[in-house]
């Protein structure tokens, strides 16, 4: 009667996270190069660069952790499948024996045909052996009777 299958697609979430992570890595690399090449004597500029570098690195660490969690969730597959069948009546009706007999009749007929096929398949090799043997025995028996008949006719 009813079936229900649920799933959750995280492809868009994974793609967005990877794009933001790549962008943050590029920004971090640029900030590192700016700190390394800092040439002014203003300490405030250097501290602002260091604070920004620290903020970017923190968000990058957070995105890496999110990537691990998301990868762990996508490695496990979860299916929720629910089936609900139509209710069956426990009480049998008057015609159920006839219905059952009709179904059993077809089953019995096919089993009988199968048994006949197996009998023919198992008897066929014996027929190939026994029929020529029976013909040879019959020929030998009739020749023996003719000889005995000719020998009995001479005595009289």
Backbone as ProteinMPNN parsed JSONL, in Angstrom:
{"seq_chain_A": "XXXXXXXXXXXXXXXXXXXXXXXXXXXXXXXXXXXXXXXXXXXXXXXXXXXXXXXXXXXXXXXXXXXXXXXXXXXXXXXXXXXXXXXXXXXXXXXXXXXXXXXXXXXXXXXXXXXXXXXXXXXXXXXXXXXXXXXXXXXXXXXXXXXXXXXXXXXX", "coords_chain_A": {"N_chain_A": [[0.809, -1.191, 0.0], [1.927, 1.235, 0.787], [5.026, 2.983, 0.554], [8.105, 4.293, 1.764], [10.989, 6.139, 1.369], [13.837, 7.722, 2.553], [16.412, 10.2, 2.232], [19.427, 12.185, 2.468], [21.027, 14.717, 0.761], [24.245, 15.871, 0.673], [25.938, 17.141, -1.043], [26.029, 19.787, -2.09], [26.553, 21.256, 0.224], [29.091, 20.241, 0.909], [30.603, 21.014, -1.351], [30.436, 23.83, -1.197], [31.728, 24.28, 1.262], [34.316, 23.365, 0.67], [35.066, 25.199, -1.324], [35.032, 27.646, 0.118], [37.025, 27.052, 1.943], [39.288, 26.758, 0.308], [39.515, 29.369, -0.658], [40.023, 30.726, 1.751], [42.496, 29.595, 2.393], [44.098, 30.657, 0.355], [43.934, 33.395, 1.004], [45.158, 33.322, 3.514], [47.766, 32.567, 2.758], [48.514, 34.833, 1.285], [48.418, 36.796, 3.295], [50.444, 35.823, 5.008], [52.652, 36.185, 3.365], [52.605, 38.974, 3.214], [53.127, 39.668, 5.881], [55.663, 38.581, 6.119], [57.051, 40.188, 4.317], [56.837, 42.721, 5.395], [57.544, 46.096, 5.599], [57.292, 48.565, 6.72], [57.623, 50.807, 9.521], [55.58, 50.907, 11.251], [54.043, 49.572, 13.926], [51.386, 49.045, 14.438], [50.243, 48.438, 11.957], [51.509, 45.999, 11.419], [50.553, 44.488, 13.59], [47.815, 44.492, 12.991], [47.832, 43.022, 10.625], [48.757, 40.571, 11.661], [46.628, 39.96, 13.412], [44.548, 39.639, 11.56], [45.569, 37.513, 10.077], [45.564, 35.554, 12.083], [42.769, 35.36, 12.545], [41.891, 34.404, 10.039], [43.286, 31.975, 9.959], [42.074, 30.666, 12.112], [39.417, 30.416, 11.214], [39.947, 28.778, 9.067], [40.861, 26.44, 10.353], [38.496, 25.752, 11.618], [36.88, 25.202, 9.382], [38.261, 22.977, 8.392], [37.776, 21.118, 10.413], [34.983, 20.945, 10.151], [34.911, 19.799, 7.62], [35.997, 17.268, 8.147], [34.02, 16.214, 9.848], [31.801, 16.249, 8.139], [32.737, 14.528, 6.13], [32.899, 12.174, 7.616], [30.196, 11.769, 8.158], [29.166, 11.335, 5.62], [30.39, 9.002, 4.908], [29.077, 7.009, 6.224], [26.254, 5.291, 5.393], [22.83, 5.75, 5.43], [19.718, 4.305, 5.407], [16.298, 4.674, 5.475], [13.684, 2.715, 5.34], [10.359, 2.103, 4.949], [7.663, -0.057, 4.928], [4.289, -0.688, 4.327], [1.811, -2.942, 4.304], [-1.251, -4.054, 2.761], [-4.01, -4.728, 4.894], [-4.807, -8.068, 5.903], [-7.484, -10.281, 6.026], [-8.248, -12.368, 8.721], [-10.197, -14.228, 8.974], [-11.538, -16.945, 7.162], [-13.178, -17.322, 4.024], [-16.102, -18.913, 2.521], [-15.431, -19.858, 0.021], [-12.696, -20.262, -0.015], [-11.475, -22.91, 0.253], [-11.985, -23.992, -2.291], [-10.684, -22.171, -3.929], [-8.057, -22.578, -3.045], [-7.759, -25.279, -3.781], [-7.89, -25.018, -6.557], [-5.521, -23.604, -7.107], [-3.673, -25.453, -6.124], [-4.157, -27.527, -7.89], [-2.997, -26.735, -10.328], [-0.332, -26.675, -9.517], [0.055, -29.379, -8.832], [-0.36, -30.573, -11.342], [1.822, -29.546, -12.855], [3.925, -30.642, -11.377], [3.489, -33.36, -11.857], [3.923, -33.513, -14.635], [6.624, -32.843, -14.635], [7.651, -35.046, -13.223], [7.067, -37.104, -15.041], [8.71, -36.332, -17.156], [11.224, -36.655, -15.946], [11.153, -39.429, -15.559], [11.155, -40.39, -18.214], [13.628, -39.362, -19.038], [15.344, -40.784, -17.356], [14.759, -43.418, -18.082], [15.41, -43.661, -20.75], [18.247, -44.253, -21.389], [18.285, -46.962, -20.585], [16.448, -48.105, -22.282], [17.785, -47.928, -24.694], [19.734, -49.817, -24.246], [18.313, -52.173, -23.471], [16.38, -52.776, -25.53], [17.826, -53.538, -27.987], [19.089, -55.776, -26.821], [16.891, -57.377, -26.107], [15.876, -57.905, -28.687], [18.01, -59.369, -29.778], [17.991, -61.569, -28.012], [15.461, -62.624, -28.575], [15.803, -63.348, -31.262], [17.812, -65.266, -30.964], [16.381, -67.122, -29.384], [14.282, -67.904, -31.123], [15.798, -69.138, -33.148], [16.883, -71.197, -31.684], [14.564, -72.634, -31.065], [13.792, -73.409, -33.611], [15.869, -75.168, -34.277], [15.567, -77.101, -32.328], [13.027, -77.931, -33.037], [13.507, -79.01, -35.556], [15.166, -81.098, -34.907], [13.415, -82.725, -33.413], [11.584, -83.431, -35.357], [13.02, -85.204, -37.028], [13.382, -87.532, -35.574], [10.928, -88.812, -35.547]], "CA_chain_A": [[0.0, 0.0, 0.0], [2.695, 2.463, 0.948], [6.46, 2.812, 0.766], [8.71, 5.575, 2.06], [12.445, 6.081, 1.401], [14.347, 9.076, 2.78], [17.852, 10.365, 2.146], [19.827, 13.585, 2.549], [22.145, 14.978, -0.137], [25.133, 16.874, 1.244], [26.899, 17.513, -2.072], [26.127, 21.249, -2.161], [27.206, 21.699, 1.453], [30.497, 19.855, 0.801], [31.219, 21.844, -2.386], [30.538, 25.184, -0.655], [32.756, 24.264, 2.298], [35.627, 23.238, 0.03], [35.365, 26.458, -2.01], [35.376, 28.637, 1.145], [38.309, 26.645, 2.52], [40.337, 27.088, -0.661], [39.631, 30.824, -0.65], [40.67, 31.109, 3.007], [43.909, 29.208, 2.294], [44.767, 31.642, -0.498], [44.05, 34.625, 1.789], [46.179, 33.08, 4.545], [49.087, 32.609, 2.116], [48.815, 36.234, 0.955], [48.713, 37.495, 4.554], [51.768, 35.384, 5.465], [53.68, 36.845, 2.549], [52.6, 40.385, 3.601], [53.82, 39.768, 7.169], [57.09, 38.323, 5.886], [57.625, 41.288, 3.542], [56.436, 43.976, 6.025], [58.706, 46.979, 5.541], [57.067, 49.835, 7.411], [57.983, 50.798, 10.931], [54.37, 51.013, 12.054], [53.713, 48.33, 14.63], [49.934, 48.862, 14.344], [49.975, 47.735, 10.695], [51.963, 44.61, 11.588], [49.621, 43.814, 14.501], [46.555, 44.295, 12.257], [48.072, 41.884, 9.72], [48.835, 39.363, 12.479], [45.274, 39.656, 13.878], [43.795, 39.125, 10.408], [46.121, 36.184, 9.794], [45.068, 34.682, 13.143], [41.342, 35.152, 12.296], [41.761, 33.546, 8.853], [43.748, 30.64, 10.328], [41.039, 30.08, 12.981], [38.286, 29.99, 10.381], [40.417, 27.636, 8.265], [40.838, 25.272, 11.243], [37.088, 25.4, 11.803], [36.414, 24.564, 8.135], [38.879, 21.648, 8.314], [37.011, 20.258, 11.33], [33.683, 20.707, 9.511], [35.138, 18.849, 6.513], [36.146, 15.926, 8.732], [32.703, 15.772, 10.331], [30.963, 15.988, 6.963], [33.25, 13.313, 5.488], [32.485, 11.047, 8.459], [28.756, 11.542, 7.997], [28.856, 10.808, 4.287], [30.899, 7.636, 4.782], [28.035, 6.115, 6.727], [25.028, 5.395, 4.596], [21.657, 5.414, 6.236], [18.474, 4.158, 4.672], [15.076, 4.447, 6.242], [12.693, 2.154, 4.434], [9.16, 1.674, 5.658], [6.638, -0.674, 4.093], [3.019, -0.996, 5.0], [1.012, -3.737, 3.369], [-2.697, -4.03, 2.957], [-4.403, -5.684, 5.935], [-5.432, -9.309, 5.448], [-8.506, -10.785, 6.929], [-7.89, -13.656, 9.305], [-11.318, -15.147, 8.796], [-11.583, -17.473, 5.798], [-14.535, -17.337, 3.492], [-16.622, -20.215, 2.113], [-14.818, -20.295, -1.236], [-11.243, -20.412, 0.085], [-11.003, -24.258, -0.084], [-12.034, -24.192, -3.745], [-9.591, -21.36, -4.469], [-6.815, -23.287, -2.724], [-7.705, -26.487, -4.616], [-7.584, -24.585, -7.931], [-4.094, -23.296, -7.154], [-2.947, -26.705, -5.927], [-4.329, -28.344, -9.087], [-1.95, -26.331, -11.261], [0.95, -27.112, -8.964], [0.105, -30.834, -8.953], [-0.206, -30.9, -12.758], [3.2, -29.281, -13.282], [4.788, -31.627, -10.726], [3.31, -34.633, -12.561], [4.641, -33.402, -15.913], [8.05, -32.894, -14.316], [7.973, -36.431, -12.865], [7.064, -37.886, -16.283], [9.93, -35.972, -17.899], [12.348, -37.309, -15.282], [11.067, -40.855, -15.827], [11.613, -40.611, -19.595], [15.067, -39.091, -19.086], [16.087, -41.862, -16.7], [14.507, -44.7, -18.749], [15.949, -43.647, -22.121], [19.474, -45.05, -21.556], [17.986, -48.383, -20.431], [15.764, -48.545, -23.509], [18.834, -48.09, -25.708], [20.449, -51.071, -23.949], [17.437, -53.328, -23.357], [15.687, -53.118, -26.773], [18.679, -54.416, -28.805], [19.297, -57.053, -26.108], [15.668, -58.165, -26.242], [15.813, -58.374, -30.085], [18.999, -60.449, -29.925], [17.5, -62.724, -27.268], [14.332, -63.177, -29.327], [16.362, -64.008, -32.44], [18.472, -66.464, -30.478], [15.347, -68.036, -28.915], [13.584, -68.486, -32.276], [16.744, -70.039, -33.8], [16.991, -72.378, -30.83], [13.331, -73.397, -31.225], [13.82, -74.044, -34.926], [16.786, -76.303, -34.217], [14.936, -78.144, -31.524], [11.92, -78.412, -33.819], [14.04, -79.845, -36.638], [15.67, -82.329, -34.296], [12.271, -83.524, -32.989], [10.963, -83.922, -36.574], [13.824, -86.265, -37.588], [13.206, -88.74, -34.8], [9.701, -89.507, -35.87]], "C_chain_A": [[0.857, 1.262, 0.0], [4.16, 2.13, 1.125], [7.062, 4.191, 0.943], [10.213, 5.378, 2.153], [12.938, 7.508, 1.593], [15.87, 9.073, 2.691], [18.161, 11.851, 2.219], [21.072, 13.775, 1.698], [22.975, 16.121, 0.432], [26.15, 17.379, 0.228], [27.106, 19.02, -2.113], [26.85, 21.803, -0.936], [28.71, 21.415, 1.395], [31.224, 20.761, -0.2], [31.423, 23.269, -1.88], [31.654, 25.266, 0.381], [34.147, 24.188, 1.685], [36.024, 24.522, -0.692], [35.758, 27.539, -1.0], [36.733, 28.324, 1.756], [39.466, 27.003, 1.597], [40.583, 28.606, -0.701], [40.344, 31.303, 0.606], [42.15, 30.735, 2.995], [44.685, 30.197, 1.44], [44.963, 32.965, 0.253], [45.12, 34.486, 2.861], [47.577, 33.169, 3.949], [49.481, 34.044, 1.759], [49.177, 37.024, 2.216], [50.084, 37.108, 5.104], [52.869, 36.082, 4.68], [53.743, 38.337, 2.882], [53.328, 40.575, 4.933], [55.312, 39.58, 6.97], [57.763, 39.493, 5.176], [57.285, 42.657, 4.136], [57.652, 44.888, 6.151], [58.491, 48.292, 6.293], [57.427, 49.705, 8.875], [56.759, 50.846, 11.834], [54.022, 49.64, 12.635], [52.225, 48.037, 14.526], [49.57, 48.113, 13.068], [50.345, 46.258, 10.817], [51.011, 43.837, 12.503], [48.276, 43.561, 13.827], [46.689, 43.116, 11.292], [48.097, 40.574, 10.508], [47.447, 38.956, 12.989], [44.437, 39.058, 12.743], [44.268, 37.724, 10.04], [45.614, 35.171, 10.824], [43.581, 34.36, 12.918], [41.135, 34.19, 11.124], [42.182, 32.12, 9.193], [42.726, 29.94, 11.218], [39.85, 29.599, 12.158], [38.685, 28.807, 9.501], [40.423, 26.359, 9.103], [39.409, 24.805, 11.476], [36.536, 24.693, 10.569], [37.004, 23.172, 7.963], [38.133, 20.671, 9.215], [35.638, 19.937, 10.739], [33.812, 19.7, 8.365], [35.265, 17.429, 7.038], [34.804, 15.372, 9.192], [31.812, 15.401, 9.158], [31.42, 14.732, 6.23], [32.852, 12.078, 6.286], [31.011, 10.727, 8.31], [28.432, 10.933, 6.645], [29.42, 9.417, 4.077], [29.875, 6.627, 5.268], [26.777, 6.359, 5.922], [23.865, 4.962, 5.461], [20.439, 5.4, 5.34], [17.343, 3.957, 5.663], [14.023, 3.982, 5.254], [11.534, 1.633, 5.27], [8.162, 1.116, 4.655], [5.393, -0.906, 4.936], [2.145, -1.718, 3.994], [-0.463, -3.627, 3.706], [-3.07, -5.05, 4.03], [-5.089, -6.909, 5.327], [-6.424, -9.772, 6.498], [-8.089, -12.155, 7.442], [-9.0, -14.685, 9.121], [-11.34, -15.629, 7.348], [-13.032, -17.49, 5.319], [-14.897, -18.742, 3.008], [-15.862, -20.756, 0.908], [-13.312, -20.518, -1.14], [-10.77, -21.847, -0.171], [-10.988, -24.511, -1.593], [-10.905, -23.4, -4.407], [-8.25, -22.046, -4.234], [-6.662, -24.535, -3.59], [-7.352, -26.132, -6.056], [-6.091, -24.293, -8.079], [-3.253, -24.565, -6.999], [-3.042, -27.605, -7.155], [-3.253, -27.993, -10.12], [-0.585, -26.791, -10.801], [1.11, -28.621, -9.118], [0.319, -31.251, -10.405], [1.239, -30.68, -13.205], [4.176, -30.238, -12.619], [4.68, -32.986, -11.412], [4.029, -34.621, -13.898], [6.137, -33.486, -15.676], [8.476, -34.313, -13.968], [8.009, -37.316, -14.104], [8.313, -37.589, -17.101], [11.151, -36.639, -17.276], [12.341, -38.812, -15.528], [11.591, -41.169, -17.226], [13.121, -40.407, -19.687], [15.873, -40.201, -18.421], [15.885, -43.206, -17.388], [15.155, -44.773, -20.125], [17.264, -44.413, -22.272], [19.22, -46.549, -21.444], [17.269, -48.922, -21.66], [16.782, -48.79, -24.604], [19.592, -49.401, -25.488], [19.52, -52.278, -24.032], [16.759, -53.723, -24.671], [16.592, -53.944, -27.691], [18.948, -55.767, -28.141], [18.09, -57.957, -26.232], [15.539, -58.713, -27.66], [16.803, -59.512, -30.323], [18.547, -61.707, -29.2], [16.347, -63.395, -27.997], [14.821, -63.937, -30.565], [17.042, -65.323, -32.039], [17.444, -67.515, -30.057], [14.614, -68.687, -30.093], [14.51, -69.437, -33.041], [16.878, -71.331, -32.995], [15.746, -73.244, -30.967], [13.305, -74.085, -32.575], [14.737, -75.262, -34.915], [16.182, -77.443, -33.445], [13.767, -78.753, -32.295], [12.375, -79.319, -34.954], [14.579, -81.16, -36.082], [14.54, -83.233, -33.848], [11.616, -84.128, -34.216], [11.74, -85.08, -37.176], [13.611, -87.581, -36.871], [11.935, -89.451, -35.202], [9.703, -90.011, -37.203]], "O_chain_A": [[0.555, 2.232, -0.695], [4.511, 1.134, 1.757], [6.591, 5.157, 0.343], [10.678, 4.543, 2.929], [12.509, 8.412, 0.875], [16.528, 8.088, 3.026], [17.27, 12.684, 2.052], [22.066, 13.075, 1.888], [22.46, 17.218, 0.647], [27.143, 17.994, 0.618], [28.245, 19.484, -2.165], [27.667, 22.717, -1.053], [29.513, 22.259, 1.791], [32.333, 21.221, 0.071], [32.479, 23.856, -2.111], [32.437, 26.215, 0.377], [35.06, 24.878, 2.138], [37.197, 24.898, -0.677], [36.718, 28.274, -1.232], [37.506, 29.235, 2.054], [40.501, 27.493, 2.049], [41.727, 29.055, -0.769], [41.186, 32.198, 0.532], [42.976, 31.475, 3.529], [45.821, 30.539, 1.771], [46.022, 33.585, 0.157], [45.896, 35.412, 3.096], [48.473, 33.767, 4.545], [50.64, 34.428, 1.91], [50.118, 37.817, 2.212], [50.81, 37.963, 5.612], [53.877, 36.513, 5.239], [54.825, 38.921, 2.84], [54.07, 41.544, 5.095], [56.127, 40.297, 7.549], [58.941, 39.759, 5.417], [57.43, 43.667, 3.447], [58.666, 44.505, 6.735], [59.441, 49.053, 6.477], [57.523, 48.595, 9.4], [56.892, 50.828, 13.058], [53.745, 48.687, 11.907], [51.838, 46.869, 14.527], [48.692, 47.25, 13.084], [49.601, 45.38, 10.38], [50.693, 42.677, 12.237], [47.656, 42.524, 14.062], [45.768, 42.309, 11.159], [47.521, 39.578, 10.072], [47.111, 37.772, 13.005], [43.707, 38.087, 12.946], [43.458, 36.851, 9.727], [45.271, 34.046, 10.462], [43.173, 33.21, 13.082], [40.312, 33.277, 11.199], [41.529, 31.162, 8.777], [42.531, 28.732, 11.088], [39.337, 28.502, 12.381], [37.864, 27.934, 9.22], [40.028, 25.301, 8.612], [39.142, 23.605, 11.525], [35.812, 23.704, 10.686], [36.335, 22.276, 7.448], [37.885, 19.529, 8.828], [35.179, 18.798, 10.814], [32.936, 18.858, 8.164], [34.715, 16.493, 6.457], [34.489, 14.206, 8.956], [31.146, 14.366, 9.177], [30.59, 13.953, 5.759], [32.505, 11.049, 5.706], [30.614, 9.562, 8.33], [27.525, 10.108, 6.533], [28.986, 8.71, 3.168], [29.82, 5.504, 4.765], [26.305, 7.489, 5.793], [23.919, 3.933, 6.135], [20.166, 6.354, 4.611], [17.448, 3.148, 6.585], [13.534, 4.759, 4.435], [11.717, 0.825, 6.18], [7.858, 1.756, 3.648], [5.468, -1.274, 6.109], [1.786, -1.163, 2.956], [-0.855, -3.174, 4.782], [-2.493, -6.137, 4.065], [-5.85, -6.798, 4.366], [-6.195, -9.653, 7.702], [-7.628, -13.0, 6.674], [-8.74, -15.888, 9.116], [-11.183, -14.836, 6.419], [-13.969, -17.65, 6.101], [-14.075, -19.655, 3.083], [-15.669, -21.965, 0.781], [-12.704, -20.936, -2.126], [-9.713, -22.003, -0.782], [-10.082, -25.167, -2.107], [-10.251, -23.889, -5.328], [-7.405, -22.087, -5.128], [-5.57, -24.822, -4.08], [-6.6, -26.857, -6.708], [-5.472, -24.693, -9.065], [-2.236, -24.725, -7.673], [-2.115, -28.365, -7.437], [-2.663, -28.891, -10.722], [0.228, -27.246, -11.606], [2.183, -29.094, -9.493], [1.088, -32.173, -10.678], [1.818, -31.543, -13.865], [5.169, -30.617, -13.239], [5.68, -33.692, -11.535], [4.674, -35.603, -14.264], [6.847, -34.137, -16.442], [9.553, -34.747, -14.375], [8.875, -38.183, -14.22], [8.908, -38.499, -17.678], [12.019, -37.134, -17.994], [13.402, -39.415, -15.69], [12.375, -42.101, -17.407], [13.816, -41.187, -20.338], [16.971, -40.524, -18.875], [16.759, -44.067, -17.294], [15.421, -45.871, -20.613], [17.389, -45.179, -23.227], [19.871, -47.334, -22.134], [17.466, -50.078, -22.036], [16.66, -49.752, -25.363], [20.042, -50.024, -26.449], [19.894, -53.302, -24.602], [16.576, -54.917, -24.91], [16.149, -54.996, -28.151], [19.027, -56.789, -28.824], [18.23, -59.162, -26.439], [15.139, -59.864, -27.836], [16.48, -60.497, -30.986], [18.705, -62.809, -29.727], [16.272, -64.624, -28.029], [14.326, -65.019, -30.879], [16.868, -66.352, -32.692], [17.628, -68.696, -30.353], [14.351, -69.889, -30.067], [14.041, -70.459, -33.54], [16.973, -72.42, -33.562], [15.854, -74.471, -30.986], [12.847, -75.223, -32.682], [14.395, -76.291, -35.498], [16.268, -78.603, -33.846], [13.539, -79.961, -32.217], [11.697, -80.294, -35.277], [14.459, -82.207, -36.717], [14.706, -84.452, -33.904], [11.124, -85.254, -34.137], [11.108, -85.915, -37.823], [13.654, -88.64, -37.496], [11.923, -90.682, -35.178], [8.728, -90.628, -37.631]]}, "name": "protein", "num_of_chains": 1, "seq": "XXXXXXXXXXXXXXXXXXXXXXXXXXXXXXXXXXXXXXXXXXXXXXXXXXXXXXXXXXXXXXXXXXXXXXXXXXXXXXXXXXXXXXXXXXXXXXXXXXXXXXXXXXXXXXXXXXXXXXXXXXXXXXXXXXXXXXXXXXXXXXXXXXXXXXXXXXXX"}
